[in-house]
Amino acid sequence: MKKIIVYLSICLSFLISSKSVYAKNENPYWQIQSIDTMKLSRDLAREKIDDSEFEKTIAREVENISDIGATHVAIGTPYDDEFVPFMKKWVGEARKNGLKIWFRGNFSGWEGWFGYSPISPEDHTIKIENFILSNQDLFEDGDIFTPCTECENGGPGDPRDTKEVSKYRQFLIKEYEISKSAFEKVDKEVTSGYFSMNADVARLVMDKDTTKSLGGVVVVDHYVKDPERLSMDVVEIAEKSDGKVILGEIGVPIPDIHGYMTASQQAEWIKKALSLLSNEPALLGINYWVASGGTTSLWYDDSSEKPSVEIIRNYFIPKVLSGKVVDELDKSIKEAEIIASAKIVSTNSEGEFSIDVVPSIEKLVIKKDGFEEGTVWLNNRSPEIIILKRSKGNIFFKIKLSIYQAINIIKELLQ
């Protein structure tokens, strides 16, 4: 077997799935990989509730989302009783396609959707508990339930304007605790909370104590002009809140922010954004807004893919790089750290590991006490063996190494 001796040793092989349908992605890069359906699941909820033909549109939309490698489909259907039958159509298609659901709706009265009368924060909390207890068949372990999506857009108002920040925090915490308790009562492991909010609201509201009280996660719906700004804001919010960050909404183009974009320009923006975001350990997940029906859509009206779909798919479904770390005597090295940007794994007792890599990752860094740090560049070439060199070796090790190398030279000469 050919051996390449450098400062690092690792046996590498790309294990790439050949399947063309990515339903039920069991190896996502981010914990939450979601595509939003609000333009269809919320905006058309009343208009299409009794339209049996629209069920084909729902099926096609959810299947497309599954094929991109999503873990979740975000459904914006209101929580009012009127819309539960429509919501069930989306839920049914999600389950068929192996998807978990991120419920990102609200009661219509909070913002005045569909002509509903306003409701108070107290009524909202009561209604949230009743909704969960009365509709437990909608939920499945692994789902996410947001009681009040972009709360600042309704109810008593935006805390940036009302200045009642403490009261707003208390409301979110109460809704989180009530919904969490309700799911425990129905024996469903559903993550509650994940209150999507504008980034400026998050900066104001989500201090460390509040973030901790809401499960340690900050969700921001964030549209900015540049991918670099998006990545920097994730880092800033994570540091300020001491929590993990989920991008509850990102998407391009928003005309007022990005102007006009061709499909190719959209793909390039998304490619740059995902490349930067894949380097951020604080980022727990992404919900792309929106699948179809808006300027940021990923699919054309005829359901054909825009170029951005393949870009997202390559990040949502990472390649798995497997290998083995050994020393200069070909002995396995356990508990070596394998670092691929934001991903870190350790070798097992046999020196073996598997790690996810996405298109933006160019190299692996390997660290182990007592050994020199090494780097493997991830080009198309995959060496069979590369050896991690000891940073210090006693006289006995050096003698053993000399003998080992001499034996290998003799073997090569005899071949």
mmCIF file of C-alpha atoms in Angstrom, residues 152 158-161 196-206 219-223 233 237:
data_model
loop_
_atom_site.group_PDB
_atom_site.id
_atom_site.type_symbol
_atom_site.label_atom_id
_atom_site.label_comp_id
_atom_site.label_asym_id
_atom_site.label_seq_id
_atom_site.Cartn_x
_atom_site.Cartn_y
_atom_site.Cartn_z
ATOM 1 C CA GLU A 152 -43.762 42.493 17.878
ATOM 2 C CA ASP A 158 -43.410 46.533 19.289
ATOM 3 C CA PRO A 159 -41.261 46.870 22.445
ATOM 4 C CA ARG A 160 -39.034 49.282 20.532
ATOM 5 C CA ASP A 161 -42.001 51.646 20.463
ATOM 6 C CA SER A 196 -38.969 34.636 15.556
ATOM 7 C CA MET A 197 -38.284 38.342 15.793
ATOM 8 C CA ASN A 198 -36.638 41.185 13.944
ATOM 9 C CA ALA A 199 -32.907 41.379 14.641
ATOM 10 C CA ASP A 200 -33.245 44.810 16.268
ATOM 11 C CA VAL A 201 -35.948 43.442 18.552
ATOM 12 C CA ALA A 202 -33.675 40.530 19.437
ATOM 13 C CA ARG A 203 -30.867 42.922 20.323
ATOM 14 C CA LEU A 204 -33.228 44.766 22.655
ATOM 15 C CA VAL A 205 -35.121 41.861 24.203
ATOM 16 C CA MET A 206 -32.867 38.804 24.189
ATOM 17 C CA VAL A 219 -34.478 33.213 16.395
ATOM 18 C CA VAL A 220 -34.136 36.192 14.084
ATOM 19 C CA ASP A 221 -35.979 36.902 10.848
ATOM 20 C CA HIS A 222 -33.223 38.791 9.125
ATOM 21 C CA TYR A 223 -32.967 40.370 5.695
ATOM 22 C CA ASP A 233 -24.958 39.636 12.869
ATOM 23 C CA ILE A 237 -26.410 38.195 18.544
#
